[in-house]
Short mmCIF file of C-alpha atoms (C1' of nucleotides) in Angstrom, two decimals:
data_model
loop_
_atom_site.label_atom_id
_atom_site.label_comp_id
_atom_site.label_asym_id
_atom_site.label_seq_id
_atom_site.Cartn_x
_atom_site.Cartn_y
_atom_site.Cartn_z
CA MET S 1 -55.51 61.83 -82.27
CA CYS S 2 -54.12 61.92 -85.79
CA LYS S 3 -52.16 65.10 -86.87
CA THR S 4 -52.31 64.44 -90.49
CA CYS S 5 -56.20 64.38 -90.94
CA GLY S 6 -57.29 65.52 -87.57
CA CYS S 7 -59.66 62.43 -86.98
CA SER S 8 -59.86 60.81 -83.93
CA PHE S 9 -57.81 57.58 -84.84
CA ARG S 10 -54.23 56.90 -83.61
CA SER S 11 -51.99 57.23 -86.38
CA ARG S 12 -48.67 55.68 -85.75
CA ASP S 13 -47.86 52.31 -87.10
CA PHE S 14 -48.16 48.87 -85.44
CA GLY S 15 -45.72 46.39 -84.72
CA ASN S 16 -43.05 48.80 -83.69
CA ILE S 17 -40.44 47.11 -81.37
CA GLU S 18 -39.68 49.40 -78.43
CA ARG S 19 -36.17 50.53 -78.61
CA PHE S 20 -35.06 48.24 -81.67
CA ILE S 21 -32.87 50.95 -82.69
CA GLU S 22 -30.56 50.07 -80.21
CA PRO S 23 -29.48 46.64 -80.86
CA CYS S 24 -29.27 47.38 -84.40
CA ILE S 25 -27.21 50.39 -83.39
CA LEU S 26 -25.18 47.86 -81.49
CA LEU S 27 -24.69 45.23 -84.45
CA LEU S 28 -23.37 48.02 -86.69
CA LEU S 29 -20.99 49.32 -83.94
CA SER S 30 -19.69 45.60 -83.38
CA LYS S 31 -18.80 45.52 -86.96
CA SER S 32 -17.07 48.93 -86.79
CA SER S 33 -17.13 52.36 -84.99
CA SER S 34 -19.26 55.03 -86.64
CA HIS S 35 -20.96 58.16 -86.17
CA GLY S 36 -24.55 59.17 -86.06
CA TYR S 37 -25.08 60.51 -89.52
CA GLY S 38 -23.21 57.71 -90.69
CA LEU S 39 -25.30 55.00 -88.67
CA MET S 40 -28.73 56.81 -89.97
CA GLU S 41 -27.95 55.69 -93.35
CA ASP S 42 -26.72 52.03 -92.65
CA LEU S 43 -29.59 51.72 -90.47
CA GLU S 44 -31.81 52.62 -93.45
CA LYS S 45 -29.84 50.44 -95.94
CA HIS S 46 -28.72 47.21 -93.84
CA CYS S 47 -31.48 47.24 -91.15
CA GLY S 48 -34.71 48.46 -92.95
CA GLU S 49 -35.02 50.57 -90.06
CA LYS S 50 -36.62 54.22 -90.91
CA VAL S 51 -35.00 56.43 -88.73
CA ASP S 52 -35.90 59.73 -86.82
CA ILE S 53 -32.35 61.58 -86.94
CA GLY S 54 -33.16 63.53 -83.85
CA ASP S 55 -34.34 60.43 -81.99
CA LEU S 56 -31.31 58.63 -83.28
CA TYR S 57 -28.85 61.53 -81.74
CA ARG S 58 -30.85 61.25 -78.49
CA THR S 59 -30.53 57.49 -78.27
CA LEU S 60 -26.94 57.58 -78.93
CA ARG S 61 -26.45 59.80 -76.06
CA ARG S 62 -28.27 57.63 -73.69
CA MET S 63 -26.40 54.52 -74.45
CA GLU S 64 -23.50 56.62 -73.82
CA LYS S 65 -24.85 57.30 -70.58
CA ASP S 66 -25.84 53.41 -70.19
CA ASP S 67 -21.98 52.74 -71.04
CA TRP S 68 -23.17 50.59 -73.83
CA VAL S 69 -21.06 52.90 -75.93
CA LYS S 70 -18.33 55.37 -75.86
CA SER S 71 -17.72 58.34 -77.89
CA ASP S 72 -14.85 60.64 -79.43
CA TRP S 73 -14.78 63.78 -81.42
CA GLU S 74 -12.93 63.43 -84.66
CA LYS S 75 -11.97 66.09 -87.13
CA ASN S 76 -13.36 66.00 -90.34
CA ILE S 77 -11.80 67.93 -93.06
CA ALA S 78 -14.56 67.01 -95.95
CA GLY S 79 -17.63 68.56 -93.26
CA PRO S 80 -18.44 69.46 -89.68
CA ASP S 81 -16.53 67.38 -87.25
CA ARG S 82 -18.13 63.65 -86.17
CA ARG S 83 -18.85 62.10 -82.85
CA THR S 84 -17.53 58.70 -83.29
CA TYR S 85 -18.96 55.93 -81.03
CA THR S 86 -17.55 52.81 -80.17
CA ILE S 87 -19.19 49.67 -78.58
CA THR S 88 -18.28 48.79 -74.86
CA ALA S 89 -18.25 45.81 -73.11
CA ASP S 90 -21.72 46.28 -71.59
CA GLY S 91 -22.64 47.30 -74.89
CA LYS S 92 -21.84 43.67 -76.28
CA ASN S 93 -23.54 42.01 -73.17
CA PHE S 94 -26.70 43.95 -73.87
CA LEU S 95 -26.68 43.19 -77.09
CA MET S 96 -26.48 39.45 -76.49
CA SER S 97 -29.35 39.65 -74.04
CA ALA S 98 -31.27 41.65 -76.63
CA ALA S 99 -31.02 38.82 -79.08
CA SER S 100 -32.34 36.65 -76.51
CA SER S 101 -35.22 38.71 -75.90
CA LEU S 102 -35.82 39.28 -79.70
CA ILE S 103 -35.72 35.32 -80.24
CA ARG S 104 -38.78 35.33 -77.66
CA THR S 105 -40.40 38.20 -79.13
CA ASP S 106 -40.02 36.12 -82.76
CA LYS S 107 -41.99 33.23 -80.82
CA LEU S 108 -44.66 35.23 -79.75
CA ILE S 109 -45.24 36.53 -82.94
CA HIS S 110 -45.24 33.21 -84.56
CA ARG S 111 -47.83 31.86 -81.87
CA PHE S 112 -49.68 34.87 -82.67
CA LEU S 113 -49.52 34.23 -86.72
CA GLU S 114 -50.59 30.69 -86.26
CA GLY S 115 -53.41 31.67 -84.53
CA TYR S 116 -54.28 34.07 -86.87
CA GLN S 117 -54.14 31.91 -89.91
CA LYS S 118 -56.59 29.29 -88.03
CA ILE S 119 -59.29 31.78 -87.62
CA LYS S 120 -58.60 33.10 -91.51
CA ILE S 121 -59.13 29.42 -92.71
CA ILE S 122 -62.70 29.16 -90.46
CA HIS S 123 -64.11 32.52 -91.81
CA MET R 1 -34.01 54.97 -63.14
CA CYS R 2 -34.22 51.40 -62.11
CA LYS R 3 -36.93 51.24 -59.44
CA THR R 4 -36.28 47.97 -58.00
CA CYS R 5 -32.49 48.64 -57.01
CA GLY R 6 -31.96 52.46 -57.47
CA CYS R 7 -29.61 52.34 -60.42
CA SER R 8 -29.35 54.36 -63.19
CA PHE R 9 -29.98 51.87 -65.61
CA ARG R 10 -33.23 51.11 -67.26
CA SER R 11 -35.02 48.05 -65.91
CA ARG R 12 -37.82 47.36 -68.39
CA ASP R 13 -37.52 44.31 -70.54
CA PHE R 14 -36.14 44.76 -74.09
CA GLY R 15 -38.27 43.46 -77.10
CA ASN R 16 -41.60 44.56 -76.27
CA ILE R 17 -44.10 45.12 -79.33
CA GLU R 18 -45.91 48.51 -78.99
CA ARG R 19 -49.37 47.43 -77.96
CA PHE R 20 -48.98 43.95 -79.04
CA ILE R 21 -51.72 42.80 -76.81
CA GLU R 22 -54.42 44.87 -78.84
CA PRO R 23 -54.17 42.48 -81.89
CA CYS R 24 -53.79 39.64 -79.25
CA ILE R 25 -57.05 40.46 -77.73
CA LEU R 26 -58.98 40.83 -81.16
CA LEU R 27 -57.69 37.33 -82.01
CA LEU R 28 -59.40 35.94 -78.85
CA LEU R 29 -62.58 37.88 -79.51
CA SER R 30 -62.72 36.85 -83.09
CA LYS R 31 -63.05 33.21 -81.45
CA SER R 32 -65.50 34.37 -79.10
CA SER R 33 -66.64 37.52 -77.20
CA SER R 34 -65.39 37.79 -73.54
CA HIS R 35 -64.82 40.26 -70.71
CA GLY R 36 -61.84 41.66 -69.34
CA TYR R 37 -61.05 39.35 -66.70
CA GLY R 38 -61.59 36.32 -68.83
CA LEU R 39 -59.29 37.86 -71.45
CA MET R 40 -56.53 38.47 -68.58
CA GLU R 41 -56.44 34.58 -67.99
CA ASP R 42 -56.64 33.67 -71.77
CA LEU R 43 -53.82 36.28 -72.92
CA GLU R 44 -51.61 34.54 -70.07
CA LYS R 45 -52.25 31.26 -71.13
CA HIS R 46 -52.74 31.41 -74.87
CA CYS R 47 -50.90 34.26 -76.06
CA GLY R 48 -47.68 33.58 -73.49
CA GLU R 49 -48.47 37.62 -72.87
CA LYS R 50 -48.14 38.59 -69.13
CA VAL R 51 -50.74 41.08 -68.50
CA ASP R 52 -51.16 44.39 -66.48
CA ILE R 53 -54.74 44.31 -65.40
CA GLY R 54 -54.91 47.83 -65.02
CA ASP R 55 -53.59 48.40 -68.72
CA LEU R 56 -55.90 45.72 -70.30
CA TYR R 57 -58.87 47.56 -68.95
CA ARG R 58 -58.00 51.07 -70.03
CA THR R 59 -56.93 49.04 -73.57
CA LEU R 60 -60.35 47.63 -73.77
CA ARG R 61 -62.22 50.95 -73.20
CA ARG R 62 -59.59 52.54 -75.74
CA MET R 63 -60.35 49.91 -78.40
CA GLU R 64 -64.23 50.45 -77.93
CA LYS R 65 -63.50 54.43 -78.64
CA ASP R 66 -61.68 53.15 -81.71
CA ASP R 67 -65.16 50.98 -82.55
CA TRP R 68 -62.55 48.03 -82.79
CA VAL R 69 -64.74 46.10 -80.31
CA LYS R 70 -68.00 46.97 -78.62
CA SER R 71 -69.35 46.34 -74.96
CA ASP R 72 -72.23 45.23 -73.19
CA TRP R 73 -73.24 44.72 -69.55
CA GLU R 74 -73.87 41.04 -68.64
CA LYS R 75 -75.56 39.62 -65.51
CA ASN R 76 -73.37 37.20 -63.59
CA ILE R 77 -75.04 35.22 -60.79
CA ALA R 78 -71.38 33.86 -59.65
CA GLY R 79 -69.84 37.23 -59.10
CA PRO R 80 -69.65 41.02 -60.09
CA ASP R 81 -71.40 41.86 -63.54
CA ARG R 82 -69.20 41.77 -66.30
CA ARG R 83 -68.52 43.76 -69.58
CA THR R 84 -68.34 41.65 -72.59
CA TYR R 85 -66.53 42.53 -75.57
CA THR R 86 -67.38 41.74 -79.26
CA ILE R 87 -65.21 42.17 -82.09
CA THR R 88 -66.73 44.49 -84.89
CA ALA R 89 -65.87 44.65 -88.75
CA ASP R 90 -63.49 47.88 -87.80
CA GLY R 91 -61.59 45.45 -85.23
CA LYS R 92 -61.23 42.70 -87.90
CA ASN R 93 -59.93 44.84 -90.32
CA PHE R 94 -57.55 46.49 -87.90
CA LEU R 95 -56.57 42.90 -87.22
CA MET R 96 -55.76 41.78 -90.57
CA SER R 97 -53.81 45.17 -91.05
CA ALA R 98 -52.01 43.80 -87.69
CA ALA R 99 -51.22 40.48 -89.21
CA SER R 100 -49.70 42.34 -92.18
CA SER R 101 -47.64 44.24 -89.84
CA LEU R 102 -46.11 41.76 -87.61
CA ILE R 103 -44.75 39.81 -90.69
CA ARG R 104 -42.94 42.96 -91.76
CA THR R 105 -41.45 43.02 -87.69
CA ASP R 106 -40.60 39.39 -87.95
CA LYS R 107 -38.68 39.80 -91.03
CA LEU R 108 -36.70 42.78 -89.28
CA ILE R 109 -36.30 40.42 -86.33
CA HIS R 110 -34.58 37.84 -88.90
CA ARG R 111 -32.48 40.34 -90.59
CA PHE R 112 -31.10 41.32 -87.20
CA LEU R 113 -30.69 37.89 -85.81
CA GLU R 114 -28.82 36.88 -88.80
CA GLY R 115 -26.52 39.71 -88.99
CA TYR R 116 -25.91 38.85 -85.00
CA GLN R 117 -25.26 35.14 -86.03
CA LYS R 118 -22.47 36.41 -88.33
CA ILE R 119 -20.78 38.81 -86.06
CA LYS R 120 -20.87 35.99 -83.01
CA ILE R 121 -18.97 33.65 -85.46
CA ILE R 122 -16.28 36.11 -86.08
CA HIS R 123 -15.66 37.41 -82.40
"C1'" DA V 1 -67.32 38.79 -39.53
"C1'" DC V 2 -63.45 37.85 -42.42
"C1'" DA V 3 -60.57 36.43 -46.26
"C1'" DC V 4 -60.51 35.75 -50.96
"C1'" DA V 5 -61.38 35.11 -55.92
"C1'" DT V 6 -63.99 37.70 -59.34
"C1'" DA V 7 -64.50 42.18 -61.67
"C1'" DT V 8 -64.13 46.80 -63.22
"C1'" DA V 9 -61.54 51.19 -63.31
"C1'" DT V 10 -58.84 55.49 -62.46
"C1'" DG V 11 -54.28 58.49 -60.82
"C1'" DT V 12 -49.65 59.26 -61.38
"C1'" DA V 13 -45.31 59.21 -63.37
"C1'" DA V 14 -42.08 57.03 -66.04
"C1'" DA V 15 -39.95 55.96 -70.61
"C1'" DT V 16 -40.20 56.52 -75.31
"C1'" DA V 17 -41.29 58.22 -80.26
"C1'" DT V 18 -42.70 62.10 -83.18
"C1'" DC V 19 -42.17 66.50 -85.38
"C1'" DA V 20 -40.21 70.67 -85.19
"C1'" DT V 21 -36.63 73.66 -84.78
"C1'" DA V 22 -31.67 75.53 -84.08
"C1'" DT V 23 -26.74 75.61 -85.06
"C1'" DA V 24 -22.86 74.96 -87.88
"C1'" DG V 25 -19.12 73.47 -91.33
"C1'" DT V 26 -17.97 72.68 -96.26
"C1'" DA V 27 -18.65 72.66 -101.11
"C1'" DA V 28 -20.68 73.99 -105.30
"C1'" DA V 29 -23.76 76.32 -108.29
"C1'" DA V 30 -25.86 80.75 -109.49
"C1'" DT I 1 -20.61 86.54 -103.59
"C1'" DT I 2 -24.54 84.99 -101.92
"C1'" DT I 3 -27.15 81.16 -101.66
"C1'" DT I 4 -28.45 76.57 -101.83
"C1'" DA I 5 -27.48 71.74 -100.48
"C1'" DC I 6 -25.50 68.28 -98.08
"C1'" DT I 7 -23.03 66.79 -93.98
"C1'" DA I 8 -23.50 66.90 -88.97
"C1'" DT I 9 -25.02 67.09 -84.08
"C1'" DA I 10 -28.45 68.53 -80.65
"C1'" DT I 11 -32.63 70.36 -78.10
"C1'" DG I 12 -37.61 71.93 -77.17
"C1'" DA I 13 -42.67 70.35 -76.97
"C1'" DT I 14 -45.80 66.96 -77.08
"C1'" DA I 15 -48.04 62.76 -77.76
"C1'" DT I 16 -48.15 58.13 -76.77
"C1'" DT I 17 -47.44 53.81 -74.08
"C1'" DT I 18 -46.37 51.48 -70.21
"C1'" DA I 19 -45.92 50.47 -64.94
"C1'" DC I 20 -47.30 50.41 -60.77
"C1'" DA I 21 -50.26 51.61 -57.17
"C1'" DT I 22 -54.78 52.21 -55.53
"C1'" DA I 23 -60.20 52.41 -55.28
"C1'" DT I 24 -64.47 50.05 -55.65
"C1'" DA I 25 -67.67 46.33 -55.25
"C1'" DT I 26 -70.07 41.71 -55.77
"C1'" DG I 27 -70.40 36.78 -54.48
"C1'" DT I 28 -68.30 32.42 -51.55
"C1'" DG I 29 -66.68 29.89 -48.31
"C1'" DT I 30 -65.03 29.38 -43.30
#
DNA sequence: ACACATATATGTAAATATCATATAGTAAAA
DNA sequence: TTTTACTATATGATATTTACATATATGTGT
């Protein structure tokens, strides 16, 4: 049920990749360690990802539970302290397998789009 | 929690596009009307999609509720009767917008893979 | 009579996403 | 000095989606 207008149609955008944010985070962290709020800004700037900040923090905690990242509190004079995340060996491995999966996903999309072009020409 | 081995890691494959099956179904139906079981075979053969049959039937009923397809029962001498689905005008519109979304998704994946190639060269 | 392929459907649980809200530190404006 | 804005982390509640199991029924071949 669409929340904005109350209609019976689903409102979520189509085409979302499940948990795409996770490899994006790991890619950023493999360049340099960072904290949640900083990752939010980088995800929007460099990854074209719009981010729900609550989801991002929850995702980071989950990724630490999965041992893909580890975190340490960092003193911050200019504002609230930060929880700084660093990628682990497991995180690098997942990033590698995620890249393979995304290549497969990309092929599926291409196959679909090719098929779509064909029916578009006919009709 | 992983069901097969009981470990604390998530087991689902990474890279799944949410509801990707729906535009795939609509693409097949825009070639010719079909029923659930037939769509299952075509999705696996032509779309490279492994399909949960229960999910497929539920998805088709939902798509009819959304007016993307309509269905009629068809007599079948060679087996149980079939519910045959036909794409609607709304379904064609959704298919078009899904194709646009997937082009965007594809760009996100490419951006990610380019970034990944860069860090792979460095490390 | 029984197994098997075809055919549709639902129950339940887990995982994920969305939206709202809570809390707190720092700095600058009013 | 109080209020506002920005930075920063986190959780509650709900909706959506997926996964796996199970139920039901028809027709064919052995």
